[in-house]
Amino acid sequence: MKIVTSIDDLAVNGAPPAFDEPLHVGRPNMGSREVFIGYVNDIFDRKWLTNNGPLVRGFERRLEDFLGVKHCVAMCNGTVALEIAIRALELTGEVIIPSFTFIATAHALQWQEITPVFADIDPHTHNLDPHAVRRMITPKTSGIIGVHLWGRACPVDELQAIADEYGLKLMFDAAHAFGCTYRGRSIGNFGECEVLSFHATKFFNTTEGGAVVTNNGELADKMRLMRNFGFGGMDNVIYPGTNGKMTEMAAAMGLTNLEDLNRFVEANRRNYQVYRESLANIDGLKLLEYDSKAGSNYQYIVVEVGDQFPLSRDGLVDLLHAENILVRRYFWPGCHNMFPYRSYYPHAGLLLPHTDEVGRRVLVFPTGDALEGDRCSTICALLTNISRF
Ligand code: T4K
């Protein structure tokens, strides 16, 4: 473990870094190589690569069982899954979303000429503030997309009450929340539908991949048509559609990784506990705590860098990157400050004070099963030493 007693021991000042190899946020969790190769051998023998193959169908059934949801429609990635869900729900005009999210949430609307309207977040949870959502409703609003940021459920009941009161459709971007719960029920069961991402950087991955899960059979059928160009049978197109299909290789990775899901969660939970105990003693670093009553995948280690810390958030980023700890500033500076939204709404920040404040402070640290051994403790020891300079 690197010992830091003075600023000369820091890599930014020319000393060797704490880690020889970069530690990434989003290093993929990998299941068994042998199990995956077994699936790949079957794919080679079967010569069935995509278009609703047996592994994709098996993967969908496994997710339905795991989440306790009636329908899972697997897709090529989370962004296309969002686009298809939005279109299947016939959202139009304006849709309310948080700005403090990955850009895909906003782009999935803008891509289909629907206006994303940004509502502010609760600074304690980083999730949508229902009061702020209420303020953004106009006669053009057709829906709300809640995002379960960092895997913490957003205020589902409050958002549903607003949607019911105003006759809006509510769906969720659950890209971070696979394996999480809200009030004892799996995420995936709320709103009209929920969208999952299985991108390589998610704690559970299918290389690229995603899914829409819903308890509404009619909606699921519509999305199945939409992900396959609208084919209702051979030579028979009955709906406008796109290509949102998951491949057999992606499903093979998903089926492989499902077998190790508990190990991934356990590794994340252990890492989270190390960060939690160590950061509790450091002034100016605040770990976003997971709700101990809710099931979580613990996939993001989210820290706010406050004024009491001797370095600014960005100064800390430079210092840690030099040590090969590749922390990320997710989701700074907020969608409203990114192209094209910053030119559409140059004054949006006036209504998004918490988004701007949290965005300026937030830093996401590496975790996952790649952080085995005492790597977490080394990161925390380094932070403790820095805090004393
Ligand atoms: N909604 C929300 C709320 C989301 O967060 C996302 C995606 C979506 C929707 C859309 O779902 P998808 O269409 O992606 O399924 C990453 C991911 O690309 C993105 O999936 C994710 N959210 C977002 C939060 O993070 P970047 O730009 O940070 O990726 P990148 O390439 O910088 O990778 C992050 C780190 O992971 C790097 O340090 C390298 C490491 N890495 C990455 C890959 C791909 C690896 O070690 N191995 C790898 O294979 O966006």
Coordinates of C-alpha atoms and ligand atoms in Angstrom, one line a residue:
M1 CA 0.0 0.0 0.0
K2 CA 1.4 3.4 -1.0
I3 CA 2.4 5.5 2.1
V4 CA 1.8 9.3 1.7
T5 CA 3.4 11.4 4.4
S6 CA 4.0 14.6 2.4
I7 CA 2.8 16.2 -0.9
D8 CA 6.0 15.0 -2.5
D9 CA 4.7 11.4 -2.2
L10 CA 1.8 12.2 -4.6
A11 CA 1.9 11.1 -8.2
V12 CA 0.8 14.7 -9.4
N13 CA 4.2 15.8 -7.9
G14 CA 6.2 13.1 -9.8
A15 CA 6.1 10.2 -7.3
P16 CA 5.1 6.7 -8.5
P17 CA 1.2 6.2 -8.6
A18 CA -0.7 4.3 -6.0
F19 CA -1.7 1.7 -8.6
D20 CA 0.3 0.4 -11.6
E21 CA -2.9 -0.2 -13.6
P22 CA -5.7 2.3 -14.0
L23 CA -8.8 1.5 -11.7
H24 CA -11.9 2.3 -13.7
V25 CA -15.4 3.3 -12.7
G26 CA -17.4 0.8 -14.7
R27 CA -14.9 -2.0 -15.1
P28 CA -17.1 -4.8 -16.2
N29 CA -18.0 -7.6 -13.8
M30 CA -17.3 -10.8 -15.6
G31 CA -18.9 -14.2 -15.0
S32 CA -17.4 -17.6 -15.8
R33 CA -15.4 -17.8 -19.0
E34 CA -16.2 -21.5 -19.3
V35 CA -19.9 -21.0 -19.0
F36 CA -19.8 -18.2 -21.6
I37 CA -17.7 -20.4 -24.0
G38 CA -20.3 -23.2 -23.5
Y39 CA -23.1 -20.8 -24.7
V40 CA -20.9 -19.6 -27.6
N41 CA -20.2 -23.2 -28.7
D42 CA -24.0 -23.8 -28.8
I43 CA -24.4 -20.6 -30.9
F44 CA -21.8 -21.9 -33.4
D45 CA -23.5 -25.3 -33.6
R46 CA -27.0 -23.8 -33.9
K47 CA -26.0 -21.0 -36.4
W48 CA -28.7 -18.8 -34.9
L49 CA -27.2 -15.4 -34.1
T50 CA -30.1 -12.9 -33.6
N51 CA -33.8 -12.3 -34.4
N52 CA -35.4 -13.5 -31.2
G53 CA -33.2 -16.6 -30.8
P54 CA -33.5 -19.1 -28.0
L55 CA -30.9 -17.5 -25.7
V56 CA -32.7 -14.1 -25.9
R57 CA -36.0 -15.8 -25.2
G58 CA -34.4 -17.7 -22.3
F59 CA -32.8 -14.5 -21.0
E60 CA -36.1 -12.7 -21.1
R61 CA -37.9 -15.5 -19.1
R62 CA -35.1 -15.5 -16.5
L63 CA -35.4 -11.7 -16.0
E64 CA -39.2 -11.9 -15.7
D65 CA -38.8 -14.5 -12.9
F66 CA -36.1 -12.6 -11.2
L67 CA -38.0 -9.3 -11.2
G68 CA -41.4 -10.8 -10.7
V69 CA -42.7 -8.9 -13.7
K70 CA -44.9 -10.2 -16.5
H71 CA -43.1 -9.1 -19.6
C72 CA -39.4 -8.5 -20.4
V73 CA -38.6 -7.2 -23.9
A74 CA -34.8 -7.5 -24.4
M75 CA -33.2 -4.8 -26.6
C76 CA -29.8 -4.0 -28.1
N77 CA -29.1 -1.2 -25.5
G78 CA -30.8 0.9 -22.9
T79 CA -31.0 4.0 -25.1
V80 CA -32.9 2.3 -27.9
A81 CA -35.1 0.6 -25.2
L82 CA -35.9 4.1 -23.9
E83 CA -36.7 5.4 -27.4
I84 CA -39.0 2.4 -28.1
A85 CA -40.8 2.7 -24.7
I86 CA -41.3 6.4 -25.2
R87 CA -42.8 5.8 -28.7
A88 CA -44.9 2.8 -27.6
L89 CA -46.4 5.0 -24.8
E90 CA -47.2 7.7 -27.5
L91 CA -45.6 10.4 -25.5
T92 CA -45.7 13.8 -27.3
G93 CA -45.0 17.5 -26.7
E94 CA -43.1 17.8 -23.4
V95 CA -41.9 15.2 -21.0
I96 CA -40.5 16.0 -17.6
I97 CA -37.2 14.4 -16.6
P98 CA -34.3 15.2 -14.3
S99 CA -31.4 17.1 -15.8
F100 CA -29.1 15.2 -13.4
T101 CA -29.0 12.0 -15.4
F102 CA -27.0 10.4 -18.2
I103 CA -27.6 12.3 -21.5
A104 CA -29.4 9.3 -23.0
T105 CA -32.5 10.0 -20.9
A106 CA -32.9 13.4 -22.6
H107 CA -31.7 12.4 -26.1
A108 CA -34.2 9.5 -26.3
L109 CA -36.9 12.2 -26.2
Q110 CA -35.2 14.8 -28.3
W111 CA -34.4 12.1 -31.0
Q112 CA -38.1 11.9 -31.6
E113 CA -38.8 15.6 -31.4
I114 CA -40.3 15.5 -27.9
T115 CA -39.1 18.3 -25.6
P116 CA -37.3 17.1 -22.5
V117 CA -38.3 19.5 -19.7
F118 CA -35.8 19.4 -16.8
A119 CA -37.0 19.4 -13.2
D120 CA -34.8 19.8 -10.2
I121 CA -33.6 17.1 -7.8
D122 CA -33.7 16.6 -4.1
P123 CA -30.1 17.3 -3.1
H124 CA -30.1 14.6 -0.4
T125 CA -31.2 11.7 -2.7
H126 CA -30.1 13.1 -6.2
N127 CA -33.5 12.0 -7.5
L128 CA -36.4 14.0 -8.9
D129 CA -38.1 16.3 -6.4
P130 CA -41.9 15.8 -6.9
H131 CA -42.5 19.5 -6.0
A132 CA -40.2 20.6 -8.8
V133 CA -41.9 18.2 -11.2
R134 CA -45.3 19.7 -10.4
R135 CA -43.9 23.2 -11.2
M136 CA -42.8 22.1 -14.7
I137 CA -46.2 20.8 -15.9
T138 CA -47.8 22.7 -18.8
P139 CA -50.7 21.9 -21.1
K140 CA -48.2 20.3 -23.5
T141 CA -46.9 17.8 -20.9
S142 CA -47.7 14.2 -21.8
G143 CA -45.5 12.3 -19.4
I144 CA -42.8 12.0 -16.7
I145 CA -39.7 9.8 -16.8
G146 CA -38.4 9.2 -13.3
V147 CA -34.8 8.0 -13.1
H148 CA -33.7 5.7 -10.3
L149 CA -30.3 7.4 -10.1
W150 CA -27.4 5.3 -8.7
G151 CA -29.9 2.5 -8.3
R152 CA -31.8 4.4 -5.5
A153 CA -35.5 4.3 -6.3
C154 CA -36.9 7.8 -7.1
P155 CA -40.1 8.9 -5.3
V156 CA -42.3 6.4 -7.2
D157 CA -45.5 6.9 -5.2
E158 CA -45.4 10.7 -5.3
L159 CA -44.7 10.7 -9.0
Q160 CA -47.5 8.3 -9.7
A161 CA -49.9 10.5 -7.7
I162 CA -48.9 13.5 -9.9
A163 CA -49.2 11.5 -13.0
D164 CA -52.7 10.3 -12.0
E165 CA -53.8 13.9 -11.0
Y166 CA -52.8 15.4 -14.3
G167 CA -53.5 12.4 -16.6
L168 CA -49.8 11.9 -17.5
K169 CA -48.0 8.7 -18.4
L170 CA -45.2 7.7 -16.0
M171 CA -42.3 5.5 -16.9
F172 CA -38.9 5.0 -15.4
D173 CA -35.3 5.0 -16.6
A174 CA -34.1 2.1 -14.4
A175 CA -30.7 1.9 -16.2
H176 CA -28.9 1.8 -12.8
A177 CA -31.5 -0.1 -10.8
F178 CA -31.4 -3.7 -11.9
G179 CA -31.7 -5.9 -8.8
C180 CA -32.9 -2.9 -6.6
T181 CA -36.2 -2.7 -4.7
Y182 CA -38.8 0.0 -3.8
R183 CA -41.0 -0.7 -0.8
G184 CA -40.2 -4.4 -0.9
R185 CA -41.0 -4.8 -4.6
S186 CA -38.4 -5.2 -7.4
I187 CA -37.8 -2.2 -9.6
G188 CA -39.3 -3.1 -12.9
N189 CA -42.9 -3.2 -11.6
F190 CA -43.6 0.5 -11.5
G191 CA -45.2 3.0 -13.8
E192 CA -46.3 2.0 -17.3
C193 CA -42.9 0.4 -17.9
E194 CA -39.3 0.5 -16.7
V195 CA -36.1 0.6 -18.9
L196 CA -33.0 -1.3 -17.9
S197 CA -29.4 -1.0 -19.3
F198 CA -27.0 -3.9 -19.4
H199 CA -24.1 -1.9 -20.8
A200 CA -20.6 -3.2 -20.1
T201 CA -20.1 -0.6 -17.4
K202 CA -23.3 -1.6 -15.5
F203 CA -22.8 -4.0 -12.6
F204 CA -24.7 -6.6 -14.6
N205 CA -23.9 -6.6 -18.3
T206 CA -24.6 -8.2 -21.6
T207 CA -21.7 -6.3 -23.3
E208 CA -24.3 -3.9 -24.8
G209 CA -27.9 -4.5 -24.0
G210 CA -31.0 -3.3 -22.3
A211 CA -34.7 -4.2 -21.8
V212 CA -38.1 -2.8 -21.2
V213 CA -40.0 -4.5 -18.4
T214 CA -43.7 -4.1 -17.9
N215 CA -46.8 -5.7 -16.5
N216 CA -48.9 -4.5 -19.5
G217 CA -49.1 -7.2 -22.1
E218 CA -50.5 -4.9 -24.8
L219 CA -47.6 -2.5 -24.4
A220 CA -45.1 -5.4 -24.4
D221 CA -46.5 -6.8 -27.7
K222 CA -46.3 -3.3 -29.3
M223 CA -42.6 -3.0 -28.2
R224 CA -41.8 -6.5 -29.6
L225 CA -43.2 -5.3 -32.9
M226 CA -41.3 -2.0 -32.8
R227 CA -37.9 -3.6 -32.0
N228 CA -38.2 -5.8 -35.1
F229 CA -39.2 -3.3 -37.8
G230 CA -42.9 -3.9 -37.1
F231 CA -42.9 -7.4 -38.6
G232 CA -46.1 -9.2 -37.6
G233 CA -45.0 -12.3 -39.5
M234 CA -42.9 -13.1 -42.6
D235 CA -43.3 -10.5 -45.3
N236 CA -46.0 -8.7 -43.2
V237 CA -45.2 -5.3 -41.7
I238 CA -48.0 -4.2 -39.5
Y239 CA -46.4 -1.4 -37.6
P240 CA -43.6 1.3 -38.0
G241 CA -40.5 0.0 -36.2
T242 CA -36.8 0.0 -35.9
N243 CA -34.0 -2.5 -35.1
G244 CA -33.8 -2.9 -31.4
K245 CA -33.0 -6.6 -31.2
M246 CA -30.6 -8.2 -28.7
T247 CA -28.1 -10.6 -30.2
E248 CA -27.6 -14.2 -29.0
M249 CA -24.0 -13.3 -28.1
A250 CA -25.3 -10.6 -25.8
A251 CA -27.9 -12.9 -24.3
A252 CA -25.1 -15.5 -23.7
M253 CA -23.2 -12.9 -21.7
G254 CA -26.3 -12.0 -19.8
L255 CA -27.1 -15.6 -18.9
T256 CA -23.5 -16.2 -17.9
N257 CA -23.4 -13.1 -15.7
L258 CA -26.8 -13.9 -14.1
E259 CA -25.1 -16.9 -12.5
D260 CA -22.7 -14.6 -10.6
L261 CA -25.1 -11.8 -9.8
N262 CA -25.0 -12.4 -6.1
R263 CA -21.2 -12.3 -6.1
F264 CA -21.2 -9.0 -8.0
V265 CA -23.6 -7.4 -5.5
E266 CA -21.6 -8.8 -2.6
A267 CA -18.4 -7.3 -3.9
N268 CA -20.0 -4.0 -4.4
R269 CA -21.6 -4.1 -0.9
R270 CA -18.2 -5.0 0.7
N271 CA -16.5 -2.1 -1.2
Y272 CA -19.3 0.3 -0.2
Q273 CA -18.8 -0.7 3.5
V274 CA -15.1 0.1 3.3
Y275 CA -15.7 3.5 1.7
R276 CA -18.5 4.2 4.2
E277 CA -16.5 3.5 7.3
S278 CA -13.4 5.3 6.0
L279 CA -15.0 8.4 4.6
A280 CA -17.1 8.9 7.8
N281 CA -13.9 10.2 9.4
I282 CA -13.0 12.6 6.6
D283 CA -14.3 16.2 6.8
G284 CA -15.6 17.5 3.5
L285 CA -16.2 14.1 1.8
K286 CA -19.8 12.8 2.0
L287 CA -20.8 9.4 0.8
L288 CA -24.3 9.1 -0.7
E289 CA -25.8 6.4 1.5
Y290 CA -27.9 3.6 0.2
D291 CA -31.2 3.1 2.0
S292 CA -30.6 0.2 4.3
K293 CA -34.3 -0.8 4.1
A294 CA -34.2 -1.1 0.2
G295 CA -32.5 -3.8 -1.8
S296 CA -29.6 -2.4 -3.7
N297 CA -26.9 -3.4 -6.2
Y298 CA -24.5 -0.9 -4.6
Q299 CA -23.1 -0.3 -8.1
Y300 CA -22.1 3.4 -7.7
I301 CA -19.8 4.9 -5.0
V302 CA -21.0 8.5 -5.0
V303 CA -19.1 11.1 -3.0
E304 CA -19.8 14.8 -2.6
V305 CA -16.7 16.9 -2.2
G306 CA -17.6 19.8 0.2
D307 CA -16.0 23.1 1.1
Q308 CA -14.2 21.7 4.2
F309 CA -12.1 19.4 2.0
P310 CA -8.7 21.0 1.3
L311 CA -9.0 20.4 -2.5
S312 CA -11.8 21.4 -4.9
R313 CA -13.6 18.5 -6.6
D314 CA -11.7 19.1 -9.8
G315 CA -8.4 19.4 -8.0
L316 CA -9.1 16.0 -6.4
V317 CA -9.9 14.5 -9.8
D318 CA -6.5 15.5 -11.1
L319 CA -4.8 14.2 -8.1
L320 CA -6.6 10.8 -8.1
H321 CA -6.2 10.4 -11.9
A322 CA -2.4 10.8 -11.5
E323 CA -2.6 7.9 -8.9
N324 CA -4.4 5.8 -11.6
I325 CA -7.7 6.1 -9.7
L326 CA -10.0 7.1 -12.6
V327 CA -12.9 8.7 -10.7
R328 CA -15.7 10.2 -12.8
R329 CA -17.8 13.4 -12.5
Y330 CA -21.1 11.7 -13.4
F331 CA -23.5 13.5 -14.3
W332 CA -21.9 16.9 -14.3
P333 CA -22.6 19.5 -15.7
G334 CA -26.2 18.2 -16.1
C335 CA -28.1 17.7 -19.4
H336 CA -29.3 21.3 -19.4
N337 CA -25.7 22.4 -19.8
M338 CA -25.0 20.1 -22.7
F339 CA -25.6 20.3 -26.4
P340 CA -28.3 21.0 -27.7
Y341 CA -30.2 21.8 -24.5
R342 CA -27.9 24.6 -23.3
S343 CA -28.8 26.6 -26.4
Y344 CA -32.5 25.7 -26.2
Y345 CA -32.8 26.7 -22.5
P346 CA -29.9 29.1 -21.6
H347 CA -31.5 30.1 -18.3
A348 CA -32.6 26.6 -17.2
G349 CA -30.1 26.7 -14.4
L350 CA -32.3 29.3 -12.6
L351 CA -34.8 26.5 -12.0
L352 CA -32.2 23.8 -11.3
P353 CA -30.2 25.1 -8.3
H354 CA -29.8 21.7 -6.7
T355 CA -28.8 20.0 -9.9
D356 CA -26.1 22.6 -10.4
E357 CA -24.9 22.4 -6.8
V358 CA -24.8 18.6 -6.7
G359 CA -23.2 18.4 -10.1
R360 CA -20.4 20.7 -9.0
R361 CA -19.6 18.4 -6.0
V362 CA -20.1 14.9 -7.1
L363 CA -17.5 12.3 -7.8
V364 CA -17.9 8.6 -8.5
F365 CA -15.3 6.1 -7.3
P366 CA -14.3 2.7 -8.7
T367 CA -15.9 -0.4 -7.3
G368 CA -17.0 -3.9 -8.6
D369 CA -15.3 -7.2 -8.5
A370 CA -12.2 -5.7 -10.2
L371 CA -11.5 -3.9 -6.9
E372 CA -10.7 -7.1 -4.9
G373 CA -8.2 -7.2 -2.1
D374 CA -7.3 -4.1 -0.3
R375 CA -7.6 -1.7 -3.2
C376 CA -10.6 0.1 -1.7
S377 CA -8.7 0.5 1.6
T378 CA -5.7 2.0 -0.4
I379 CA -8.0 4.5 -2.0
C380 CA -9.5 5.5 1.3
A381 CA -6.1 5.7 3.0
L382 CA -4.9 8.1 0.3
L383 CA -8.0 10.2 0.8
T384 CA -7.4 10.3 4.5
N385 CA -3.9 11.5 4.0
I386 CA -4.9 14.1 1.5
S387 CA -7.5 15.4 3.9
R388 CA -4.8 16.1 6.4
F389 CA -2.5 18.2 4.2
Ligands
T4K1 N1 -30.0 6.1 -18.7 C1 -29.1 6.2 -17.7 C2 -29.4 6.8 -16.4 C3 -27.8 5.8 -18.0 O1 -26.8 5.9 -17.0 C4 -27.5 5.2 -19.2 C5 -26.1 4.7 -19.5 C6 -28.5 5.0 -20.2 C7 -29.8 5.5 -19.9 C8 -28.3 4.4 -21.5 O2 -28.0 3.0 -21.5 P1 -27.1 2.3 -22.6 O3 -27.6 2.8 -24.0 O4 -25.7 2.8 -22.4 O5 -27.3 0.9 -22.4 C9 -21.0 5.0 -19.5 C10 -21.9 4.0 -20.3 O6 -21.5 4.0 -21.7 C11 -23.3 4.3 -20.2 O7 -24.0 3.0 -20.5 C12 -23.8 4.7 -18.8 N2 -25.2 5.0 -18.7 C13 -22.9 5.8 -18.3 C14 -23.3 6.2 -16.9 O8 -21.6 5.5 -18.3 P2 -19.1 6.6 -20.3 O9 -19.1 7.7 -21.3 O10 -18.8 6.9 -18.9 O11 -18.3 5.3 -20.7 P3 -16.7 5.1 -20.8 O12 -16.4 4.5 -22.1 O13 -16.0 6.3 -20.4 O14 -16.5 4.0 -19.7 C15 -16.4 4.2 -18.3 C16 -15.2 3.5 -17.7 O15 -15.4 2.1 -17.7 C17 -13.9 3.9 -18.3 O16 -13.0 4.3 -17.3 C18 -13.4 2.6 -18.9 C19 -14.2 1.5 -18.3 N3 -14.6 0.4 -19.2 C20 -15.5 0.7 -20.2 C21 -15.9 -0.2 -21.1 C22 -16.9 0.1 -22.1 C23 -14.0 -0.8 -19.1 O17 -13.1 -1.0 -18.3 N4 -14.4 -1.8 -20.0 C24 -15.3 -1.5 -21.0 O18 -15.7 -2.4 -21.8 O19 -20.6 6.1 -20.3

